[in-house]
Amino acid sequence: MADIPFIHTHDFKYGIAEPQSTLVTRVTADNPGPYTYTGTGVYIVGTKDVAIIDPGPITPAHTKALDDALVGKNLTHILLTHHHADHSPMAKPLAAKYGCKIYGRPPKKNTVDGTGVQMEAGDDPGFAPDIIIKDGDGFTGKDWSLKAVHTPGHTSNHMCFALCEENALFSGDHIMGWATSVVIPPGGHMGNYLSSLRRIKGKNYDIIRPTHGPAITNVAPFVQAYIDHRLEREEHVFAALQFGHENVMDMVTHIYTDIDKRLYPAAAMSVLSHLIHLCETGRVKCSGATTLAGQYSAL
């Protein structure tokens, strides 16, 4: 597989507003896990009038940490990358408390019908942006300007946000420094995900700040390694079909021999997303619906 230069050193403290740059502060929620790594990193952009990107989960400790971080500041925008429950639930109480608007895109369904599979922290049932945003929309404060970059793939509604003053990208779950991102059909789509990765690579950002884990500074080679990894994984899925594996879980145990079995559900969704993409590109066929229960064969 392509060697992604993952970053597993991450200097942080829970519940503390930690400066990341002149304009960026991060508060990390205490919700670590196999999909959230050390927890949700909430970014505060600006020095006086500020925006928050992905305010995270609702817990008493996290609420206090954000309130402490906002002392002396005017919260003007809450920007959401997508609708997962480790990213967006705090948006509503924050908006009500500080009198600002929530900006984001509505999602499509994020699980495969009939499977009962729940990924990551699950969806946020209360996800309801006040203002629906689109690619290229801009948001400004006294000393900052952000631009929305639509990056469907991880989910259909996934948005990144570019900080113009620092040529930086807040990447949500689209690109992470510590692991690859899971693509969950039908809301997630592998073809869209690959296109979104290539788009980000072409923008030549100086730094990427994911919601989970450390910042990425070797941006171009890191994103290219992400792309190469996905393309190689797709060939592994195709090879598994040629070897005689016809269903998703057989392919998971054949391909993913070195991962924590707790991550098998994520691996299954990744295999399924690759199979759907292979069907769409005419290399694979499925007898019946393209779901976890489908029977697949190479053409």
Coordinates of C-alpha atoms in Angstrom, one line a residue:
M1 CA 0.0 0.0 0.0
A2 CA 1.0 3.6 -0.5
D3 CA 3.0 4.8 2.5
I4 CA 0.9 7.7 4.0
P5 CA 3.2 9.7 6.3
F6 CA 0.8 9.6 9.2
I7 CA 1.5 11.9 12.2
H8 CA 1.0 10.1 15.6
T9 CA 2.6 12.8 17.8
H10 CA -0.1 15.3 18.9
D11 CA 0.7 17.8 21.6
F12 CA -2.6 19.0 23.2
K13 CA -4.5 19.3 26.4
Y14 CA -8.2 18.6 26.9
G15 CA -10.5 21.6 27.5
I16 CA -7.8 24.3 27.1
A17 CA -7.8 27.0 24.4
E18 CA -4.5 26.4 22.7
P19 CA -3.2 28.9 20.1
Q20 CA -2.2 27.3 16.8
S21 CA -1.3 30.5 14.9
T22 CA -1.9 34.2 15.0
L23 CA -5.6 33.7 14.0
V24 CA -6.4 30.1 15.1
T25 CA -7.1 28.6 18.5
R26 CA -8.1 25.0 19.1
V27 CA -10.1 23.5 22.0
T28 CA -10.1 19.7 22.1
A29 CA -13.1 17.9 23.4
D30 CA -12.6 14.9 25.7
N31 CA -14.2 12.3 23.3
P32 CA -11.4 10.1 22.2
G33 CA -12.2 6.9 20.4
P34 CA -11.3 4.6 17.4
Y35 CA -12.9 7.1 15.0
T36 CA -12.2 10.4 16.8
Y37 CA -8.6 9.7 17.7
T38 CA -7.8 12.0 20.6
G39 CA -11.1 13.8 20.3
T40 CA -12.8 16.6 18.3
G41 CA -10.6 19.6 17.7
V42 CA -12.8 22.7 17.7
Y43 CA -11.2 25.7 15.9
I44 CA -11.8 29.3 16.8
V45 CA -10.8 31.6 14.0
G46 CA -10.1 35.3 14.7
T47 CA -9.1 37.5 17.7
K48 CA -12.2 39.6 18.5
D49 CA -15.0 38.7 16.1
V50 CA -14.6 35.0 15.7
A51 CA -15.9 31.9 13.9
I52 CA -16.1 28.4 15.3
I53 CA -15.6 25.4 13.0
D54 CA -17.2 22.2 14.2
P55 CA -18.1 23.0 17.8
G56 CA -18.2 19.3 18.7
P57 CA -20.3 17.3 21.2
I58 CA -22.4 18.5 24.1
T59 CA -20.8 17.8 27.4
P60 CA -20.6 19.9 30.6
A61 CA -16.7 20.0 30.4
H62 CA -16.7 20.9 26.7
T63 CA -19.3 23.6 27.2
K64 CA -17.3 25.2 29.9
A65 CA -14.1 25.0 27.8
L66 CA -15.7 26.8 24.9
D67 CA -17.3 29.4 27.1
D68 CA -13.9 30.1 28.7
A69 CA -12.3 30.3 25.3
L70 CA -14.9 32.8 24.1
V71 CA -14.5 35.3 27.0
G72 CA -13.9 38.7 25.5
K73 CA -14.7 37.5 22.0
N74 CA -17.8 38.0 19.8
L75 CA -18.9 34.8 18.2
T76 CA -20.3 35.7 14.7
H77 CA -20.4 32.4 12.8
I78 CA -20.6 28.7 13.5
L79 CA -19.4 26.7 10.5
L80 CA -20.1 22.9 10.2
T81 CA -18.1 20.6 8.0
H82 CA -20.8 17.9 8.1
H83 CA -23.5 16.3 10.2
H84 CA -21.7 13.7 12.4
A85 CA -22.4 13.7 16.1
D86 CA -18.8 14.3 17.1
H87 CA -18.8 17.5 15.0
S88 CA -22.1 19.4 15.2
P89 CA -24.4 19.0 18.2
M90 CA -22.9 21.9 20.2
A91 CA -23.9 24.3 17.4
K92 CA -27.4 24.8 18.5
P93 CA -26.8 25.7 22.2
L94 CA -23.8 27.9 21.2
A95 CA -25.8 29.8 18.6
A96 CA -28.7 30.3 21.1
K97 CA -26.3 31.5 23.8
Y98 CA -24.2 33.8 21.7
G99 CA -26.8 35.0 19.2
C100 CA -25.1 33.9 15.9
K101 CA -26.1 31.8 12.9
I102 CA -25.1 28.2 12.0
Y103 CA -23.8 27.6 8.5
G104 CA -23.7 24.2 6.7
R105 CA -25.1 21.9 4.1
P106 CA -28.0 19.4 4.6
P107 CA -26.9 15.7 4.4
K108 CA -28.1 12.7 2.6
K109 CA -28.8 9.5 4.5
N110 CA -25.5 8.2 5.9
T111 CA -26.1 4.5 6.4
V112 CA -26.9 1.7 4.0
D113 CA -30.5 0.8 4.2
G114 CA -31.2 -2.5 6.0
T115 CA -27.7 -3.1 7.4
G116 CA -28.1 -1.5 10.8
V117 CA -24.5 -0.3 10.5
Q118 CA -23.7 2.8 12.6
M119 CA -20.4 4.4 11.9
E120 CA -18.2 6.8 14.0
A121 CA -20.3 8.7 16.4
G122 CA -23.4 8.4 14.2
D123 CA -25.4 11.2 12.6
D124 CA -26.5 14.3 14.6
P125 CA -30.3 14.1 14.5
G126 CA -30.5 17.8 15.4
F127 CA -28.3 18.9 12.5
A128 CA -30.1 22.0 11.1
P129 CA -28.0 24.9 9.8
D130 CA -29.7 28.3 9.8
I131 CA -28.1 29.1 6.5
I132 CA -27.4 26.6 3.7
I133 CA -24.0 27.2 2.2
K134 CA -22.5 26.2 -1.2
D135 CA -19.0 25.9 -2.6
G136 CA -17.2 29.3 -2.8
D137 CA -19.3 31.0 -0.2
G138 CA -17.3 33.5 1.9
F139 CA -17.4 34.5 5.6
T140 CA -15.5 37.4 7.1
G141 CA -14.5 38.9 10.4
K142 CA -12.4 41.9 11.3
D143 CA -9.1 40.1 10.8
W144 CA -10.0 36.9 8.9
S145 CA -11.8 35.6 5.8
L146 CA -12.9 32.0 5.2
K147 CA -14.2 30.3 2.0
A148 CA -16.3 27.2 1.8
V149 CA -14.8 24.4 -0.3
H150 CA -17.3 21.6 -1.0
T151 CA -15.6 18.2 -0.7
P152 CA -18.2 15.4 -1.0
G153 CA -16.9 11.9 -0.4
H154 CA -16.7 11.2 3.3
T155 CA -20.3 12.5 3.3
S156 CA -22.3 14.2 0.6
N157 CA -22.5 17.4 2.5
H158 CA -18.9 17.6 3.6
M159 CA -17.4 21.1 3.6
C160 CA -13.9 22.3 4.2
F161 CA -13.1 25.9 5.0
A162 CA -10.1 27.8 3.7
L163 CA -8.5 30.5 5.8
C164 CA -7.3 33.0 3.2
E165 CA -4.9 34.9 5.4
E166 CA -2.9 31.8 6.2
N167 CA -3.5 29.7 3.1
A168 CA -4.8 27.1 5.4
L169 CA -7.5 24.5 5.1
F170 CA -9.8 23.3 7.9
S171 CA -10.4 19.8 6.5
G172 CA -13.0 18.3 8.9
D173 CA -12.9 14.5 8.2
H174 CA -12.0 14.8 4.5
I175 CA -8.2 14.5 5.3
M176 CA -6.8 13.5 8.6
G177 CA -3.2 13.4 9.8
W178 CA -3.5 10.2 11.9
A179 CA -5.6 7.9 9.7
T180 CA -7.6 7.6 6.5
S181 CA -11.2 8.8 6.4
V182 CA -14.1 6.3 6.0
V183 CA -16.4 6.7 3.0
I184 CA -19.9 5.5 3.9
P185 CA -22.4 4.9 1.1
P186 CA -24.9 6.1 0.1
G187 CA -24.1 9.6 1.5
G188 CA -20.4 8.9 1.1
H189 CA -19.2 8.2 -2.4
M190 CA -15.7 7.0 -3.4
G191 CA -15.7 8.6 -6.9
N192 CA -16.6 12.0 -5.3
Y193 CA -14.1 11.4 -2.6
L194 CA -11.2 10.9 -5.0
S195 CA -12.3 13.9 -7.1
S196 CA -12.4 16.0 -3.9
L197 CA -8.9 14.9 -2.9
R198 CA -7.5 15.8 -6.3
R199 CA -9.2 19.2 -6.0
I200 CA -7.6 19.9 -2.6
K201 CA -4.2 18.8 -3.9
G202 CA -4.5 21.3 -6.7
K203 CA -5.2 24.2 -4.4
N204 CA -1.7 24.1 -2.9
Y205 CA -2.5 25.0 0.7
D206 CA 0.4 25.5 3.1
I207 CA -1.2 23.7 6.0
I208 CA -4.2 21.5 6.6
R209 CA -5.9 21.5 10.0
P210 CA -8.2 18.4 10.5
T211 CA -10.9 18.2 13.1
H212 CA -9.2 15.1 14.6
G213 CA -5.5 15.0 15.3
P214 CA -2.5 17.1 14.3
A215 CA -2.0 19.6 11.5
I216 CA -0.5 18.5 8.2
T217 CA 2.3 20.7 6.8
N218 CA 3.7 18.5 4.0
V219 CA 0.5 19.0 2.2
A220 CA 1.1 18.0 -1.4
P221 CA 2.9 14.7 -0.8
F222 CA 0.5 13.8 2.0
V223 CA -2.6 14.3 -0.1
Q224 CA -1.1 12.5 -3.0
A225 CA -0.3 9.6 -0.7
Y226 CA -4.0 9.6 0.4
I227 CA -5.0 9.4 -3.3
D228 CA -2.5 6.6 -4.0
H229 CA -3.7 4.7 -1.0
R230 CA -7.3 4.7 -2.2
L231 CA -6.4 3.7 -5.7
E232 CA -4.2 0.8 -4.5
R233 CA -7.0 -0.3 -2.1
E234 CA -9.4 -0.3 -5.0
E235 CA -7.0 -2.7 -6.9
H236 CA -6.9 -4.9 -3.8
V237 CA -10.7 -5.1 -3.8
F238 CA -10.6 -6.0 -7.5
A239 CA -7.9 -8.6 -6.9
A240 CA -10.0 -10.1 -4.1
L241 CA -12.9 -10.5 -6.5
Q242 CA -10.6 -12.2 -9.0
F243 CA -9.4 -14.5 -6.2
G244 CA -13.0 -15.7 -5.7
H245 CA -14.3 -13.5 -2.8
E246 CA -17.8 -12.4 -3.7
N247 CA -19.2 -10.6 -0.6
V248 CA -18.0 -7.7 1.4
M249 CA -17.1 -9.4 4.7
D250 CA -15.1 -12.1 3.0
M251 CA -13.1 -9.3 1.2
V252 CA -12.6 -7.4 4.5
T253 CA -11.0 -10.4 6.2
H254 CA -8.9 -11.2 3.1
I255 CA -7.7 -7.6 2.7
Y256 CA -7.5 -6.1 6.2
T257 CA -5.3 -8.6 8.0
D258 CA -3.6 -6.1 10.3
I259 CA -6.3 -3.9 11.8
D260 CA -8.2 -3.8 15.0
K261 CA -11.4 -5.9 14.5
R262 CA -13.3 -3.0 16.0
L263 CA -12.6 -1.3 12.8
Y264 CA -14.1 -4.0 10.6
P265 CA -17.4 -2.1 10.2
A266 CA -15.4 0.8 8.8
A267 CA -13.4 -1.5 6.6
A268 CA -16.6 -3.1 5.3
M269 CA -18.0 0.3 4.3
S270 CA -14.7 1.2 2.6
V271 CA -14.8 -2.0 0.6
L272 CA -18.4 -1.4 -0.3
S273 CA -17.7 2.2 -1.5
H274 CA -14.9 0.8 -3.7
L275 CA -17.2 -1.9 -5.1
I276 CA -19.8 0.7 -5.9
H277 CA -17.2 2.8 -7.7
L278 CA -15.9 -0.2 -9.6
C279 CA -19.5 -1.0 -10.7
E280 CA -19.9 2.6 -11.8
T281 CA -16.7 2.4 -13.8
G282 CA -17.7 -0.8 -15.5
R283 CA -15.1 -3.2 -13.9
V284 CA -17.4 -5.0 -11.6
K285 CA -21.0 -6.2 -11.6
C286 CA -23.4 -6.9 -8.7
S287 CA -26.3 -9.4 -8.6
G288 CA -28.9 -7.2 -7.0
A289 CA -28.5 -4.0 -5.1
T290 CA -25.0 -2.7 -4.3
T291 CA -25.2 -3.2 -0.6
L292 CA -23.2 -5.1 2.1
A293 CA -25.3 -8.1 1.3
G294 CA -24.7 -8.0 -2.5
Q295 CA -22.8 -10.6 -4.5
Y296 CA -20.0 -9.1 -6.6
S297 CA -17.9 -10.3 -9.5
A298 CA -15.2 -8.9 -11.7
L299 CA -15.9 -8.2 -15.4

